[in-house]
Tab-separated table of C-alpha atoms in Angstrom:
chain	number	residue	atom	x	y	z
A	1	MET	CA	107.248	67.455	129.214
A	2	THR	CA	105.800	70.876	128.488
A	3	GLY	CA	107.957	73.712	127.171
A	4	TYR	CA	106.959	77.372	127.127
A	5	ASN	CA	108.754	79.758	124.764
A	6	LEU	CA	108.789	83.158	126.418
A	7	GLY	CA	111.187	84.941	124.073
A	8	ILE	CA	110.286	88.489	123.066
A	9	ARG	CA	111.692	90.320	120.066
A	10	LEU	CA	114.277	93.006	120.888
A	11	ASN	CA	114.474	92.077	124.562
A	12	THR	CA	117.736	92.750	126.358
A	13	SER	CA	119.078	91.012	129.457
A	14	ALA	CA	117.534	93.842	131.470
A	15	ASP	CA	114.090	93.107	130.000
A	16	VAL	CA	114.445	89.397	130.733
A	17	ARG	CA	115.663	90.093	134.250
A	18	THR	CA	112.558	92.214	134.875
A	19	ARG	CA	110.027	89.646	133.729
A	20	TRP	CA	111.507	86.140	133.888
A	21	ARG	CA	110.314	85.257	137.359
A	22	ARG	CA	106.790	86.569	137.124
A	23	GLU	CA	106.365	84.705	133.815
A	24	ALA	CA	108.124	81.496	134.887
A	25	GLU	CA	106.343	81.026	138.199
A	26	PRO	CA	102.804	80.537	136.792
A	27	ARG	CA	104.342	77.910	134.453
A	28	PHE	CA	106.131	75.992	137.232
A	29	PRO	CA	103.582	73.634	138.847
A	30	VAL	CA	104.262	72.670	142.452
A	31	GLY	CA	106.056	69.329	142.674
A	32	CYS	CA	107.292	69.279	139.076
A	33	ASP	CA	110.878	69.270	137.819
A	34	ASN	CA	110.785	72.918	136.728
A	35	ARG	CA	113.739	74.236	134.733
A	36	LEU	CA	114.793	77.413	132.994
A	37	VAL	CA	116.594	77.896	129.666
A	38	LEU	CA	117.926	81.414	129.188
A	39	SER	CA	119.207	83.049	126.026
A	40	PHE	CA	119.937	86.715	125.490
A	41	GLY	CA	122.766	89.077	124.672
A	42	VAL	CA	122.584	90.137	121.024
A	43	ASN	CA	120.136	92.977	121.706
A	44	ASP	CA	122.365	94.111	124.578
A	45	THR	CA	125.209	94.812	122.154
A	46	THR	CA	123.222	96.924	119.664
A	47	ALA	CA	124.901	100.323	119.174
A	48	ARG	CA	123.287	103.356	120.775
A	49	GLU	CA	124.627	106.900	121.068
A	50	GLY	CA	127.480	106.719	123.541
A	51	GLY	CA	127.631	102.925	123.737
A	52	THR	CA	125.281	99.977	123.505
A	53	ARG	CA	121.713	99.314	124.613
A	54	ILE	CA	123.107	97.608	127.727
A	55	ALA	CA	126.626	98.199	129.015
A	56	PRO	CA	128.597	94.920	129.248
A	57	ALA	CA	128.931	95.233	133.027
A	58	ASP	CA	125.156	95.519	133.294
A	59	SER	CA	124.626	92.475	131.058
A	60	ILE	CA	126.868	90.496	133.414
A	61	GLU	CA	125.010	91.816	136.426
A	62	ASN	CA	121.658	90.891	134.851
A	63	LEU	CA	122.767	87.334	134.083
A	64	THR	CA	124.281	86.943	137.551
A	65	SER	CA	121.122	88.147	139.212
A	66	ILE	CA	118.939	85.673	137.315
A	67	LEU	CA	121.294	82.737	137.988
A	68	GLU	CA	121.465	83.497	141.697
A	69	GLU	CA	117.730	83.940	142.069
A	70	ALA	CA	116.960	80.759	140.115
A	71	THR	CA	119.445	78.832	142.252
A	72	THR	CA	117.809	80.169	145.408
A	73	TRP	CA	114.497	78.789	144.202
A	74	GLY	CA	116.032	75.465	143.171
A	75	TRP	CA	115.333	75.804	139.462
A	76	PRO	CA	118.118	74.316	137.296
A	77	VAL	CA	119.285	76.689	134.565
A	78	LEU	CA	120.847	76.193	131.138
A	79	VAL	CA	122.207	79.250	129.320
A	80	VAL	CA	122.440	79.392	125.516
A	81	GLY	CA	124.843	82.094	124.405
A	82	PRO	CA	124.175	84.837	121.856
A	83	ALA	CA	124.561	84.198	118.109
A	84	PRO	CA	126.398	86.218	115.453
A	85	ILE	CA	124.424	88.489	113.120
A	86	GLY	CA	125.322	90.284	109.887
A	87	ASP	CA	127.278	93.140	111.500
A	88	ASP	CA	130.998	92.655	112.184
A	89	GLN	CA	131.292	95.434	114.729
A	90	GLN	CA	128.344	94.213	116.733
A	91	ASN	CA	129.644	90.656	116.435
A	92	ALA	CA	132.936	91.709	118.030
A	93	ARG	CA	131.004	93.090	120.992
A	94	THR	CA	128.815	89.963	121.135
A	95	ALA	CA	131.880	87.701	121.067
A	96	ALA	CA	133.342	89.556	124.053
A	97	LEU	CA	130.060	89.293	125.941
A	98	ASN	CA	129.873	85.585	125.039
A	99	ASP	CA	133.225	85.022	126.776
A	100	ARG	CA	132.111	86.871	129.874
A	101	PHE	CA	128.786	85.008	129.993
A	102	ALA	CA	130.713	81.700	129.807
A	103	ASP	CA	132.823	82.799	132.801
A	104	VAL	CA	129.805	83.803	134.864
A	105	CYS	CA	128.102	80.477	134.170
A	106	GLN	CA	131.220	78.486	135.024
A	107	ARG	CA	131.563	80.309	138.348
A	108	HIS	CA	127.931	79.488	139.129
A	109	GLY	CA	128.145	75.851	138.030
A	110	VAL	CA	125.582	76.477	135.285
A	111	PRO	CA	126.047	74.830	131.867
A	112	TYR	CA	126.674	77.316	129.060
A	113	VAL	CA	126.075	76.384	125.437
A	114	GLU	CA	128.524	78.391	123.392
A	115	VAL	CA	127.031	78.885	119.908
A	116	PHE	CA	128.780	82.040	118.725
A	117	HIS	CA	131.989	80.622	117.257
A	118	GLN	CA	130.419	77.568	115.621
A	119	LEU	CA	127.779	79.706	113.922
A	120	ASP	CA	130.257	82.448	113.039
A	121	ARG	CA	132.250	80.060	110.867
A	122	ASP	CA	129.157	78.354	109.462
A	123	PRO	CA	128.552	79.443	105.857
A	124	VAL	CA	124.856	78.450	105.936
A	125	TRP	CA	124.203	80.616	108.985
A	126	SER	CA	126.051	83.642	107.613
A	127	GLU	CA	124.492	83.411	104.182
A	128	GLU	CA	120.934	83.032	105.454
A	129	VAL	CA	121.373	85.936	107.885
A	130	ARG	CA	122.681	88.125	105.074
A	131	ALA	CA	119.857	87.079	102.729
A	132	GLY	CA	117.277	87.729	105.454
A	133	ASP	CA	116.872	90.690	107.781
A	134	GLY	CA	120.551	90.832	108.736
A	135	ALA	CA	119.993	89.182	112.103
A	136	HIS	CA	117.886	86.035	111.685
A	137	PRO	CA	118.621	82.979	109.501
A	138	ALA	CA	116.068	80.804	107.688
A	139	ALA	CA	115.233	77.140	108.334
A	140	ALA	CA	118.679	75.663	107.632
A	141	GLY	CA	120.382	78.151	109.950
A	142	TYR	CA	117.966	77.396	112.753
A	143	GLN	CA	118.566	73.717	112.116
A	144	ARG	CA	122.302	74.287	112.700
A	145	LEU	CA	121.579	76.174	115.901
A	146	ALA	CA	119.305	73.354	117.097
A	147	GLU	CA	122.008	70.784	116.340
A	148	ILE	CA	124.515	72.697	118.467
A	149	VAL	CA	122.130	73.090	121.383
A	150	PHE	CA	120.501	69.659	121.328
A	151	ASP	CA	123.132	67.437	122.999
A	152	PRO	CA	124.046	69.793	125.871
A	153	TRP	CA	120.335	70.412	126.453
A	154	ALA	CA	119.506	66.678	126.498
A	155	THR	CA	122.415	66.004	128.867
A	156	TRP	CA	121.280	68.800	131.194
A	157	LEU	CA	117.683	67.534	131.103
A	158	SER	CA	118.715	64.020	132.077
A	159	ARG	CA	120.640	64.989	135.191
B	1	MET	CA	103.625	89.704	112.190
B	2	THR	CA	104.818	88.185	115.448
B	3	GLY	CA	102.577	85.899	117.504
B	4	TYR	CA	103.190	84.914	121.099
B	5	ASN	CA	101.510	81.801	122.490
B	6	LEU	CA	100.903	82.384	126.175
B	7	GLY	CA	98.673	79.419	126.922
B	8	ILE	CA	99.343	77.517	130.144
B	9	ARG	CA	98.175	73.981	130.877
B	10	LEU	CA	95.238	73.730	133.300
B	11	ASN	CA	94.668	77.486	133.398
B	12	THR	CA	91.150	78.689	134.091
B	13	SER	CA	89.592	82.005	133.109
B	14	ALA	CA	90.572	83.261	136.564
B	15	ASP	CA	94.234	82.427	135.936
B	16	VAL	CA	94.155	84.148	132.539
B	17	ARG	CA	92.418	87.181	134.015
B	18	THR	CA	95.194	87.472	136.617
B	19	ARG	CA	98.099	87.365	134.199
B	20	TRP	CA	96.960	88.374	130.703
B	21	ARG	CA	97.768	92.066	130.967
B	22	ARG	CA	101.148	91.804	132.628
B	23	GLU	CA	102.183	89.227	129.995
B	24	ALA	CA	100.626	90.999	126.997
B	25	GLU	CA	101.993	94.463	127.707
B	26	PRO	CA	105.717	93.608	127.326
B	27	ARG	CA	104.765	91.996	123.969
B	28	PHE	CA	102.825	95.008	122.672
B	29	PRO	CA	105.352	97.473	121.209
B	30	VAL	CA	104.313	101.122	121.194
B	31	GLY	CA	102.857	102.129	117.830
B	32	CYS	CA	102.126	98.591	116.623
B	33	ASP	CA	98.752	97.031	115.786
B	34	ASN	CA	98.613	94.970	118.985
B	35	ARG	CA	95.831	92.403	119.285
B	36	LEU	CA	94.691	89.730	121.706
B	37	VAL	CA	93.314	86.241	121.011
B	38	LEU	CA	91.709	84.633	124.049
B	39	SER	CA	90.697	81.023	124.570
B	40	PHE	CA	89.698	79.381	127.825
B	41	GLY	CA	86.774	77.646	129.472
B	42	VAL	CA	87.325	73.881	129.504
B	43	ASN	CA	89.361	73.958	132.718
B	44	ASP	CA	86.681	76.153	134.288
B	45	THR	CA	84.114	73.362	133.907
B	46	THR	CA	86.181	70.576	135.504
B	47	ALA	CA	84.244	68.959	138.380
B	48	ARG	CA	85.320	69.771	141.934
B	49	GLU	CA	83.604	68.876	145.214
B	50	GLY	CA	80.508	71.038	145.339
B	51	GLY	CA	80.714	72.299	141.765
B	52	THR	CA	83.364	73.158	139.198
B	53	ARG	CA	86.798	74.752	139.337
B	54	ILE	CA	85.187	78.075	138.382
B	55	ALA	CA	81.488	78.785	138.828
B	56	PRO	CA	79.838	79.760	135.512
B	57	ALA	CA	78.985	83.235	136.806
B	58	ASP	CA	82.641	83.782	137.654
B	59	SER	CA	83.763	82.568	134.204
B	60	ILE	CA	81.430	85.166	132.668
B	61	GLU	CA	82.747	87.843	135.011
B	62	ASN	CA	86.349	86.932	134.140
B	63	LEU	CA	85.703	87.122	130.401
B	64	THR	CA	83.801	90.384	130.765
B	65	SER	CA	86.586	91.943	132.801
B	66	ILE	CA	89.230	91.059	130.210
B	67	LEU	CA	87.108	92.306	127.277
B	68	GLU	CA	86.384	95.604	129.008
B	69	GLU	CA	89.971	96.200	130.026
B	70	ALA	CA	91.305	95.323	126.560
B	71	THR	CA	88.766	97.674	124.983
B	72	THR	CA	89.828	100.457	127.345
B	73	TRP	CA	93.401	100.028	126.143
B	74	GLY	CA	92.345	99.849	122.482
B	75	TRP	CA	93.487	96.284	121.867
B	76	PRO	CA	91.173	94.382	119.486
B	77	VAL	CA	90.140	90.983	120.841
B	78	LEU	CA	89.093	87.710	119.218
B	79	VAL	CA	87.687	84.960	121.457
B	80	VAL	CA	87.945	81.281	120.516
B	81	GLY	CA	85.442	79.201	122.476
B	82	PRO	CA	86.179	76.053	124.472
B	83	ALA	CA	86.345	72.631	122.778
B	84	PRO	CA	84.676	69.339	123.736
B	85	ILE	CA	86.705	66.662	125.531
B	86	GLY	CA	86.049	62.974	126.225
B	87	ASP	CA	83.631	63.495	129.142
B	88	ASP	CA	79.927	63.935	128.360
B	89	GLN	CA	79.015	65.542	131.671
B	90	GLN	CA	81.791	68.082	131.441
B	91	ASN	CA	80.905	68.683	127.797
B	92	ALA	CA	77.337	69.585	128.804
B	93	ARG	CA	78.727	72.207	131.191
B	94	THR	CA	81.174	73.447	128.537
B	95	ALA	CA	78.379	73.728	125.951
B	96	ALA	CA	76.381	75.891	128.353
B	97	LEU	CA	79.403	78.099	129.055
B	98	ASN	CA	80.066	78.308	125.310
B	99	ASP	CA	76.577	79.801	124.788
B	100	ARG	CA	77.098	82.325	127.554
B	101	PHE	CA	80.544	83.311	126.247
B	102	ALA	CA	79.000	83.889	122.802
B	103	ASP	CA	76.418	86.220	124.381
B	104	VAL	CA	79.027	88.198	126.305
B	105	CYS	CA	81.116	88.658	123.175
B	106	GLN	CA	78.129	89.729	121.097
B	107	ARG	CA	77.175	92.327	123.706
B	108	HIS	CA	80.744	93.680	123.629
B	109	GLY	CA	81.027	93.656	119.822
B	110	VAL	CA	83.854	91.123	120.002
B	111	PRO	CA	84.010	88.297	117.429
B	112	TYR	CA	83.509	84.843	118.941
B	113	VAL	CA	84.665	81.710	117.145
B	114	GLU	CA	82.329	78.952	118.171
B	115	VAL	CA	84.204	75.643	117.880
B	116	PHE	CA	82.324	73.435	120.335
B	117	HIS	CA	79.503	72.131	118.165
B	118	GLN	CA	81.556	71.600	115.006
B	119	LEU	CA	84.171	69.621	116.918
B	120	ASP	CA	81.565	67.751	118.953
B	121	ARG	CA	80.126	66.185	115.816
B	122	ASP	CA	83.544	65.632	114.222
B	123	PRO	CA	84.497	61.915	114.363
B	124	VAL	CA	88.230	62.652	113.927
B	125	TRP	CA	88.266	64.998	116.910
B	126	SER	CA	86.314	62.647	119.182
B	127	GLU	CA	88.309	59.582	118.235
B	128	GLU	CA	91.693	61.253	118.690
B	129	VAL	CA	90.663	62.689	122.056
B	130	ARG	CA	89.517	59.260	123.208
B	131	ALA	CA	92.713	57.597	121.937
B	132	GLY	CA	94.841	60.247	123.654
B	133	ASP	CA	94.651	61.663	127.166
B	134	GLY	CA	90.882	62.186	127.068
B	135	ALA	CA	91.159	65.913	126.499
B	136	HIS	CA	93.593	66.615	123.650
B	137	PRO	CA	93.444	65.347	120.046
B	138	ALA	CA	96.421	64.514	117.820
B	139	ALA	CA	97.534	66.266	114.621
B	140	ALA	CA	94.375	65.687	112.569
B	141	GLY	CA	92.142	67.011	115.347
B	142	TYR	CA	94.238	70.138	115.720
B	143	GLN	CA	94.093	70.532	111.956
B	144	ARG	CA	90.273	70.550	112.163
B	145	LEU	CA	90.383	73.139	114.931
B	146	ALA	CA	92.744	75.301	112.881
B	147	GLU	CA	90.436	75.058	109.858
B	148	ILE	CA	87.493	76.288	111.931
B	149	VAL	CA	89.426	79.191	113.423
B	150	PHE	CA	91.383	80.291	110.362
B	151	ASP	CA	88.794	82.246	108.359
B	152	PRO	CA	87.272	84.218	111.264
B	153	TRP	CA	90.803	84.958	112.515
B	154	ALA	CA	91.995	86.157	109.093
B	155	THR	CA	88.880	88.327	108.703
B	156	TRP	CA	89.409	89.832	112.167
B	157	LEU	CA	93.094	90.485	111.407
B	158	SER	CA	92.289	92.324	108.189
B	159	ARG	CA	89.862	94.803	109.709
């Protein structure tokens, strides 16, 4: 199995929607079991004058568009939800988006790995985010995130 | 510093030439010291009926095109040469391409990290490649490669 990490710092759902297909296709060899793991949302909820970087309705529309296009092409998708950071107001917006993302995925029959609430009550995550740049944890926090994602990801891979 | 690994299995210089700019640009924030590390060549020299996947003259043309375009945009480039694999005939073709790549880089004032000959006489590299899939080493071989590349890369980064 070969995995390609195509995450880009500060990308929103709109950025991912713009580039995901042109970056995924050269990495999807003909005849292989090609799959897509998506994760975005926190940068969407960053405050900007008059609102957020991406309005919630547009985040939903971006996710929906990607899911529908991937389904058309026959590429199974797993969505990993957005994580809490060190800003309570932004976290409230992210939590709301997390719920809406879960709904969209359920309606499309796409597995959604909800990480927000488990990380939000995890003292290691919160403390490492606070001690770091206010948004990213250190090794132990990432370890927690990996533990949450691992089983749903392995289950999805095996089906 | 943020690094993005955009390597794709089996890609030739032609594949990299096609996609490098559209994948690099979204990862090059405005106002940052954006730089490009290139490495390709082994897949170019794979035997195909009537020749190789990419003719040597086309490999040279692909490298030249990327160097000239990157220079136009002001992105410093470092080129890491192709490595030997477990096939003597292909290695002879790769060694020849390695020499030509070094020439192209010198003419363009771009640093070229020559890895072929050091790895070719390295027993750890050769043995791990042979014990593996015939093209890729294991951890100790990659460690050797990293040791060869590290100093020239750090020097290039600091200038």
